[in-house]
XYZ file of C-alpha atoms in Angstrom:
515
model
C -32.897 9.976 40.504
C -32.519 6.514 41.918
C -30.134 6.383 45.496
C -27.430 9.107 45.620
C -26.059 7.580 47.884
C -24.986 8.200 51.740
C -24.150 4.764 52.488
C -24.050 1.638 51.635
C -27.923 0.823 51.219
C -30.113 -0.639 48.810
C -32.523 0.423 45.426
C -33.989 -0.341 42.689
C -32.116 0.340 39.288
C -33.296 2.967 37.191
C -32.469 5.279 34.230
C -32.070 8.116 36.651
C -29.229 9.068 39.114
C -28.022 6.251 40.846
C -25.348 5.348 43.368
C -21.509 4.084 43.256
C -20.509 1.640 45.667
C -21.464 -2.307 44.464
C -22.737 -0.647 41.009
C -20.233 -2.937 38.474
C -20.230 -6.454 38.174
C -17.648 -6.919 35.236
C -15.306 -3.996 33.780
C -16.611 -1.928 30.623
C -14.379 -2.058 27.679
C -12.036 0.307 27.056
C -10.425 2.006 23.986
C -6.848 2.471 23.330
C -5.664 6.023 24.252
C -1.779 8.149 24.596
C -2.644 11.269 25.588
C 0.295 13.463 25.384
C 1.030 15.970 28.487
C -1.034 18.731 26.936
C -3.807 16.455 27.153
C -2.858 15.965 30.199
C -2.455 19.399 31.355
C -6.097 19.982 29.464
C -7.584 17.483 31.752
C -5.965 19.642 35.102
C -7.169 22.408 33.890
C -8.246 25.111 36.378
C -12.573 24.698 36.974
C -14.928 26.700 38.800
C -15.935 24.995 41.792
C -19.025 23.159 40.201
C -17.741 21.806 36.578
C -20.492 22.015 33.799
C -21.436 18.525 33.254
C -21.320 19.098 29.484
C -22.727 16.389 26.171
C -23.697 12.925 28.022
C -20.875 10.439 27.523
C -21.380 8.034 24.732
C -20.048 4.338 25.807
C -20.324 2.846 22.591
C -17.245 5.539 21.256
C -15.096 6.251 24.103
C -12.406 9.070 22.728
C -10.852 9.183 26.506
C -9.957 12.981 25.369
C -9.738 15.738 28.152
C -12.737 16.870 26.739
C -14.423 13.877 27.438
C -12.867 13.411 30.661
C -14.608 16.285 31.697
C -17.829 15.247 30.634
C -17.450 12.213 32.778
C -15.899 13.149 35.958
C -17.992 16.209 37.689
C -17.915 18.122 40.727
C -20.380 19.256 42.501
C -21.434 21.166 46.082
C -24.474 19.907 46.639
C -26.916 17.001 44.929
C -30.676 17.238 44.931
C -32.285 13.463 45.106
C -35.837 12.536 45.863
C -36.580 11.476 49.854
C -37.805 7.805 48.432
C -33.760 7.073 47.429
C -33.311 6.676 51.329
C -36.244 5.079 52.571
C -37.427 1.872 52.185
C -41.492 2.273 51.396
C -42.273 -1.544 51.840
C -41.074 -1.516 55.375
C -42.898 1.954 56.653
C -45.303 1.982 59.261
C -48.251 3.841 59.129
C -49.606 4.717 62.435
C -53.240 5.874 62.423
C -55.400 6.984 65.511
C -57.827 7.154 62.787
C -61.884 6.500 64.451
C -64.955 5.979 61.841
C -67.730 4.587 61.622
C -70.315 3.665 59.503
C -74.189 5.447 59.343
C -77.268 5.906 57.016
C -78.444 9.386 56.284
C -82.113 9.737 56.021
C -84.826 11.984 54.274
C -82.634 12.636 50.957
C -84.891 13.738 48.153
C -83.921 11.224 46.169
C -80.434 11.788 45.521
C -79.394 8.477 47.738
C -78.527 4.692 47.018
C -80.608 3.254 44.441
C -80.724 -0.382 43.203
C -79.038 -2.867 44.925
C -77.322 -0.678 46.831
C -80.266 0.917 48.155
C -81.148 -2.709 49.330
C -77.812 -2.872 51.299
C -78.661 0.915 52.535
C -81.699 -0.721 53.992
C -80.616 -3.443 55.413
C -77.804 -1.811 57.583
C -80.132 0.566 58.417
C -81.853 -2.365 60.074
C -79.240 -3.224 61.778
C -77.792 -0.228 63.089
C -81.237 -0.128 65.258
C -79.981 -2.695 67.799
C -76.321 -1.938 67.042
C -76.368 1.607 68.358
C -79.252 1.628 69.758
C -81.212 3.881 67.628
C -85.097 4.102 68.788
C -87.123 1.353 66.932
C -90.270 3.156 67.662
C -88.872 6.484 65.915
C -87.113 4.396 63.043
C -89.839 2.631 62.399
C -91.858 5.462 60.909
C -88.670 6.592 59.100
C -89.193 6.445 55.786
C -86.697 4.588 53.448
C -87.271 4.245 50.116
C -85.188 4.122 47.049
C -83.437 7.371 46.819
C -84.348 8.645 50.253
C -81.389 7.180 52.179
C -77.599 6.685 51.583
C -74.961 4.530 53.560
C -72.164 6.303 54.404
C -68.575 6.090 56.526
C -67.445 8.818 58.803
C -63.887 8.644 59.409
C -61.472 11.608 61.239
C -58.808 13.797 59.710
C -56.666 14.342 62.156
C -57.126 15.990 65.640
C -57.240 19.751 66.351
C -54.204 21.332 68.219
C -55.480 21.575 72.250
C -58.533 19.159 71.411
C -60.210 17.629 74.327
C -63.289 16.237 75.737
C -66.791 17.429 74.171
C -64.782 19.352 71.635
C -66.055 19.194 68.179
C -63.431 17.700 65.384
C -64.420 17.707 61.389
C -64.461 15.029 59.735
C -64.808 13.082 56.443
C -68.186 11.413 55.418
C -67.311 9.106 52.293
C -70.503 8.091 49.993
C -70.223 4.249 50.081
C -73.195 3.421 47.447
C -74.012 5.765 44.204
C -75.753 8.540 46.411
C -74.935 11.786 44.859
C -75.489 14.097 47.684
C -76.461 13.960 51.119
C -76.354 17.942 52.438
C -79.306 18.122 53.922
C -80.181 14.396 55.358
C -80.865 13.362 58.567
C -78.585 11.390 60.449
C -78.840 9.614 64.189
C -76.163 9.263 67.262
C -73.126 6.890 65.668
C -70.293 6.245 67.493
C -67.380 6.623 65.639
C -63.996 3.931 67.351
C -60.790 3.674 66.865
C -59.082 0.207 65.729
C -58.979 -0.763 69.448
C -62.999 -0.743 69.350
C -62.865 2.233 71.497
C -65.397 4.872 71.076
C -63.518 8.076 70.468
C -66.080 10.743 69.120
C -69.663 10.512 68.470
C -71.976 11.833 65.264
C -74.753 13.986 66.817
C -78.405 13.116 65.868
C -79.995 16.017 63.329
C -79.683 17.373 59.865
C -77.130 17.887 58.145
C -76.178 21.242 56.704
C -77.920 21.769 54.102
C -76.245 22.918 50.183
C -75.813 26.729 49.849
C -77.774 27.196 46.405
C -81.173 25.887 48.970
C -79.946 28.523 51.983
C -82.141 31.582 52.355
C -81.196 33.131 55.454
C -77.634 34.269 56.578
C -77.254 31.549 59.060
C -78.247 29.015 56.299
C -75.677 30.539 54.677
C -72.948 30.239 57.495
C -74.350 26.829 58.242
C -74.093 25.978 54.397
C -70.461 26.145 55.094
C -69.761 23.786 57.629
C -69.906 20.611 54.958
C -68.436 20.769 51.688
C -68.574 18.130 48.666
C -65.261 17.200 47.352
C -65.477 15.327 43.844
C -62.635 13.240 42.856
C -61.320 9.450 41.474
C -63.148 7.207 43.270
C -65.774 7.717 46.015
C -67.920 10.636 46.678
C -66.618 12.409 49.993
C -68.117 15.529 52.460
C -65.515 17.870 54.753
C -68.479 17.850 57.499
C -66.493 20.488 60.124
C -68.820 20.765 63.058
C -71.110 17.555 64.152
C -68.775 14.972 65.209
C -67.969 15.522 69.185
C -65.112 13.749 71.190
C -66.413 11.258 74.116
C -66.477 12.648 77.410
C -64.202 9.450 78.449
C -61.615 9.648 75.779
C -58.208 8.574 76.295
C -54.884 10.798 76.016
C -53.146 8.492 73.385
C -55.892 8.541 71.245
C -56.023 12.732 70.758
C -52.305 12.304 69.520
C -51.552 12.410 66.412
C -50.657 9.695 63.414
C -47.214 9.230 62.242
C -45.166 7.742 58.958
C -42.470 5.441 60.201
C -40.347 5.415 57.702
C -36.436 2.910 58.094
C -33.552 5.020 56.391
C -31.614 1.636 55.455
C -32.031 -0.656 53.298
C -31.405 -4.517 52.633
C -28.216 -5.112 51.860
C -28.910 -7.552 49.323
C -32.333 -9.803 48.802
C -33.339 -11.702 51.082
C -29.941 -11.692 53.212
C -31.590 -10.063 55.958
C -28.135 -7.654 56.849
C -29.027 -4.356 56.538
C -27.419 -0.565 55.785
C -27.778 2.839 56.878
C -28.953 5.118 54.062
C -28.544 8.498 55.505
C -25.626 9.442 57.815
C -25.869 11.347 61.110
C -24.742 14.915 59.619
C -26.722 15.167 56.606
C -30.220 14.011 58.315
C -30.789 17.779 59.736
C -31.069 19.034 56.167
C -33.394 16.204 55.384
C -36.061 17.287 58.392
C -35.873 20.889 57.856
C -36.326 20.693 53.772
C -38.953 17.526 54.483
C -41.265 20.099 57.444
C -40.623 23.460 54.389
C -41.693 21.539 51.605
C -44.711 19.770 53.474
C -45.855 22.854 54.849
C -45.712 24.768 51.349
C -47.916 21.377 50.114
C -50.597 22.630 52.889
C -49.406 19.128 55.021
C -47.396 20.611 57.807
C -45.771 17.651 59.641
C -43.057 17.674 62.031
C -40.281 15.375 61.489
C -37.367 13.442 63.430
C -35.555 10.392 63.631
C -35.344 7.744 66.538
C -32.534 5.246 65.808
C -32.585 4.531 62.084
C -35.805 5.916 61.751
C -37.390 8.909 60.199
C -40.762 10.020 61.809
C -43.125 11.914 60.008
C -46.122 13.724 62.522
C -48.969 15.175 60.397
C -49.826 18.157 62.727
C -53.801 19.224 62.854
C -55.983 18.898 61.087
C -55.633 17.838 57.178
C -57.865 16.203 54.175
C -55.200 13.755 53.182
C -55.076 10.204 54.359
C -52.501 9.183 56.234
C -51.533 7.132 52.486
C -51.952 10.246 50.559
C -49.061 11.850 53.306
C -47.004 9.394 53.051
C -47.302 9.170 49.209
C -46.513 13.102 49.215
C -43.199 12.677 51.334
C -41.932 9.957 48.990
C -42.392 12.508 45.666
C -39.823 15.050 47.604
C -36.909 16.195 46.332
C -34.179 17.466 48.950
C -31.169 19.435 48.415
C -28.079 17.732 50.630
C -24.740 19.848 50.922
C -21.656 17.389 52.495
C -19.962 18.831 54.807
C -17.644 16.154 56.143
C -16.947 14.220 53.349
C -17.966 13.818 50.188
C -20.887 11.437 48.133
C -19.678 9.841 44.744
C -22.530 8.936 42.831
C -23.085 7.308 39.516
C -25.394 9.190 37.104
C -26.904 6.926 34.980
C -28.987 9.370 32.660
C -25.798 11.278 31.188
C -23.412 8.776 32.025
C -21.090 10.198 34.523
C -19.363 9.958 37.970
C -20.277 12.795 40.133
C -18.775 14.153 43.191
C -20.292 16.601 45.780
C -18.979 18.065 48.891
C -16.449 20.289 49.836
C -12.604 20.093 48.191
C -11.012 19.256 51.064
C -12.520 15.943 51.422
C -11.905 15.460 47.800
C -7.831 15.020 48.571
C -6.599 11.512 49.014
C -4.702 10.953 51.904
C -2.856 7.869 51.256
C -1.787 5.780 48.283
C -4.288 3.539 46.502
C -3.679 0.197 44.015
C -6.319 -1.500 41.460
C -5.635 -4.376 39.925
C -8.805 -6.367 40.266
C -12.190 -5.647 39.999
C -13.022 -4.603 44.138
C -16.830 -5.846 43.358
C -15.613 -9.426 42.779
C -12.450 -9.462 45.432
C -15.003 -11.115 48.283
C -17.236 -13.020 45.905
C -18.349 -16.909 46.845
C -18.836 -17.372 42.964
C -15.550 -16.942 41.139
C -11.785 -15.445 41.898
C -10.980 -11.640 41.601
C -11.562 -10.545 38.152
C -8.140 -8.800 36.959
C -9.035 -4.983 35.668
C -7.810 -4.454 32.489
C -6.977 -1.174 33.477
C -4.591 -1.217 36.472
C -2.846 1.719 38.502
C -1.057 2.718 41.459
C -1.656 5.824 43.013
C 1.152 7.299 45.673
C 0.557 10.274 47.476
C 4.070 12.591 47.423
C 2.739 15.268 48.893
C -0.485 15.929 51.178
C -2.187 18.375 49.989
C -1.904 22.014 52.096
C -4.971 24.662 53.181
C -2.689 26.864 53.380
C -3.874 29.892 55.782
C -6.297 30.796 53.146
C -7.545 27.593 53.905
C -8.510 27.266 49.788
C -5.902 24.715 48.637
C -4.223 27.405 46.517
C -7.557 27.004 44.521
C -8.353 31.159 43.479
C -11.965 32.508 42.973
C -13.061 34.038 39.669
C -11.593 37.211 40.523
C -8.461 35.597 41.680
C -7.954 33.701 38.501
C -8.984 36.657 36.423
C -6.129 38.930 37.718
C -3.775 35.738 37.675
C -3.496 35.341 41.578
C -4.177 32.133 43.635
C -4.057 32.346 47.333
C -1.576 30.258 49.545
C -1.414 26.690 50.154
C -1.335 23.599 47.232
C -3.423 20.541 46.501
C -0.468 18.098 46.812
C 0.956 15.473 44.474
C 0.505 11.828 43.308
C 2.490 9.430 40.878
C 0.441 7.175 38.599
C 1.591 3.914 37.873
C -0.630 2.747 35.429
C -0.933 0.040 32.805
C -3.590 -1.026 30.213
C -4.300 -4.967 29.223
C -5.991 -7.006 26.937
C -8.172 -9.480 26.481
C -5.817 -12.238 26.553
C -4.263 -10.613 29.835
C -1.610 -9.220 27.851
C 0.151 -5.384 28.999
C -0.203 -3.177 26.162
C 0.495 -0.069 27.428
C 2.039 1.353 30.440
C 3.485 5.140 31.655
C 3.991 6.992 34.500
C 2.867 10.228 35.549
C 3.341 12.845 38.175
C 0.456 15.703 38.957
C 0.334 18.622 41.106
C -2.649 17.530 42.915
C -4.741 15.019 45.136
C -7.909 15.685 44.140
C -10.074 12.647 42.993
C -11.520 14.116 40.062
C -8.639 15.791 38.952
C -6.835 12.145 39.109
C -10.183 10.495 37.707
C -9.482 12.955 34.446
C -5.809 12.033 34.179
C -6.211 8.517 34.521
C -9.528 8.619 32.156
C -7.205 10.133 29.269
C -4.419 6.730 30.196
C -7.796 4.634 28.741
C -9.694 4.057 32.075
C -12.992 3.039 31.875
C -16.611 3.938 33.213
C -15.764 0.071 35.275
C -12.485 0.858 36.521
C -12.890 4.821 37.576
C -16.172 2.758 39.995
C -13.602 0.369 41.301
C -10.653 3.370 41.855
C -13.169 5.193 44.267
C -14.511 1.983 46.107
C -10.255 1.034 46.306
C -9.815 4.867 47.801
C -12.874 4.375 50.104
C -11.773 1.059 51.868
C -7.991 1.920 52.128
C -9.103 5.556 54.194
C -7.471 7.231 51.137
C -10.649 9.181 50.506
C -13.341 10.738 53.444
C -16.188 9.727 51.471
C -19.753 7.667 50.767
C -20.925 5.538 48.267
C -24.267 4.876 46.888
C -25.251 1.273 46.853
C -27.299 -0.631 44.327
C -29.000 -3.630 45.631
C -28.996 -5.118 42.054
C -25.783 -3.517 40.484
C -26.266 -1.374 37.907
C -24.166 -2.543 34.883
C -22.540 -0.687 32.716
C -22.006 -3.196 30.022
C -25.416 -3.558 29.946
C -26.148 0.323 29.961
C -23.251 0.337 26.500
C -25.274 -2.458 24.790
C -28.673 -0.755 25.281
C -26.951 2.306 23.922
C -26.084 0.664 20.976
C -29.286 -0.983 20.223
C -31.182 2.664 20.139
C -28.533 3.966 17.935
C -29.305 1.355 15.572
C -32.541 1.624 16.055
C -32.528 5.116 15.187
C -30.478 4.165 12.093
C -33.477 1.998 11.083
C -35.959 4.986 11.221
């Protein structure tokens, strides 16, 4: 799913589901149609309150039945999108109070570096003398040769709830030569500093815990535990828990914890440098509380909020993930949004379809809408508007009415099985609409009057007149920016075009035909 939208923001195009506004470029082809008014009546037909979405919509033979109508205009409650639609990952911040450092373990039984990367073992180990001050006279009995020692980095994981002073936080010792295993090795005082240069913690001088299959006693056993190998892509890494001790001087800022900065808008187009929101105001409390469930069921519990247009990720405690790895999790979510003061057209791309979620009452046009022109080309530098060549006007006769029920006159299932509806009515528009060819010449024009105001229900109607994929786009952006319609669109930083989409339809058909 590429940027359901909930504003006008931008994203990468993609077979998945994708967002409305700015999606067409030029209008999609359409087919010569007459319904007659049972066709009509089929496309008004009664639906449950979340239409089945039905066989994917084939551009390259448009029918512009009822039937198909149906397929192509849905209705939904609620969408479910992945997190990474509304965030932009090349501007987030990663903010790490991360501290390492690096050390040499000693007295391995030849399970350390070996090769040249023994030499480089050796040579730091030199260094690290002077550097932290290690005693020469000790050191320089320490034996080192190939196999015996192994360079490694120590870097935190994230600070325990409460921590403070002289407390002891794990840690994660990554194997930075081809040492296999260093349970059991000997290690000397290393400070471990933030990216300030401040010393945060310290790695205590003594062995390490040894591995369980060489413990004999019960507090081998328990000590066994405190540092376990984790084998994965890449480099060898430990989970050392107990060993590494906070400085008795450490600052407050550097105890608290990392965070994921993370902008919810998105460049409006390349390079223009005018950006849009990509999340509104009443939808972002579902976001945080599905974003803190979901991370906390993945074993990363985080706390999450916004400041301005940003969402702020906190890893909380202690964790094995990088801060990367988090961040990498939160973009795979998937979150479940439910509109509750408007509603979200979006453009599904993989079946080929317009779909519309939130409630009904923010379905109804208030006020009359007119297409003639394609609305993606009416403020373009390049050219002139582009005339649609399907064109309609849209009057609103009636508001629609709640009713006391408050339902629109829309029944439940039981309702519509024992042939009641409740009070109130869904209004009534006149379409004025007219169909044109290539040359510019009308070929077909009508009239029609429905008993409702309900975008979909007037996307159907209008798709069985011979609209196309182009101009039902262009009737919702119309609707949008004449306050006919309380809704938001999806936005496409490179316009997804559906032209494009019917050609590459029609090269795997043949494809398949070639099989």
């Amino acid at each position: 799913m590429r940027f359901p939208g909930l504003s006008l923001s931008g994203l990468t195009m993609s077979r998945r589901l994708v967002c409305l506004a700015f999606l067409l470029v030029a209008a999609c082809a359409t087919t010569a149609a007459g319904p007659d008014d049972t066709a009509r009546r089929a496309a008004l037909a009664p639906d449950h309150p979340e239409d089945e979405a039905g066989t994917p919509v084939d551009l390259t033979r448009l029918s512009h039945s009822p039937q198909e109508a149906r397929r192509f205009i849905v209705r939904r409650e609620a969408l479910k999108v992945g997190l990474v639609n509304y965030i932009d990952p090349t501007r987030t911040e990663l903010v790490s109070r991360q501290f390492t450092g690096e050390t040499v373990v000693f007295k391995l039984d030849n399970t350390g570096d070996t090769g040249p990367l023994w030499d480089a073992a050796a040579d730091r180990a030199a260094e690290m003398v002077s550097e932290y001050g290690w005693p020469e006279a000790q050191l320089k009995w320490e034996p080192v040769p190939e196999g015996r020692v192994a360079l490694v980095r120590v870097e935190s994981i994230g600070i325990p709830a409460g921590a403070r002073a002289g407390d002891d936080v794990p840690v994660r010792v990554v194997l930075l030569g081809n040492a296999s295993e260093i349970r059991g090795g000997y290690v000397y005082p290393t400070p471990l500093r933030n990216k300030l240069g401040r010393t945060v913690a310290y790695l205590r001088e003594g062995y390490l815990p040894i591995h369980p299959k060489d413990a004999v006693t019960d507090e081998q056993r328990e000590d066994a535990k405190l540092m376990e190998k984790r084998d994965g892509v890449g480099r060898v890494t430990f989970l050392l828990r107990k060993g590494v001790r906070l400085a008795g001087n450490v600052r407050a800022d550097d105890l608290t914890a990392d965070q994921i900065i993370m902008p919810l808008t998105r460049e409006i187009e390349p390079g223009s440098g005018k950006f849009r929101r990509t999340l509104s105001a009443e939808l972002v409390p579902q976001v945080i509380t599905q974003i803190e469930h979901l991370m906390a069921e993945a074993k990363l519990p985080c706390k999450a909020t916004t400041e301005g247009d940003n969402l702020i990720v906190t890893p909380l405690g202690v964790r094995e993930a990088t801060l990367r790895q988090v961040f990498e999790r939160i973009q795979s979510l998937s979150v479940t949004i439910t509109p509750q003061n408007q509603v979200i057209v979006v453009f599904d791309e993989e079946v080929v379809r317009v779909v519309i979620y939130g409630p009904v009452k923010h379905r109804l046009l208030i006020r009359d809408v007119a297409m003639t022109v394609d609305p993606f080309t009416r403020n373009s530098t390049m050219s002139s508007p582009q005339p649609l060549r399907f064109r309609v006007h849209c009057r609103v006769l009636k508001r629609a009415d709640p009713g006391s029920s408050r339902r629109y006159g829309i029944p439940n299932a039981e309702e519509a099985a024992a042939g009641r509806r409740p009070d109130g009515d869904l209004g009534r528009v006149r379409l004025s609409w007219s169909r044109w060819d290539e040359k510019g010449r009308m070929v077909a024009d009508g009239t029609d009057e429905i008993g409702t105001t309900d975008l979909g229900d007037i996307l159907r109607v209008l798709w069985t007149r011979g609209m196309g994929p182009a101009e039902a786009l262009a009737f919702v952006l119309e609707a949008k920016e004449s306050l006919a319609l309380s809704c938001e669109l999806g936005f496409n930083w490179r316009k997804v075009d559906v032209d494009a989409l019917r050609r590459e339809m029609e090269a795997d058909t043949a494809a398949s035909r070639n099989r």
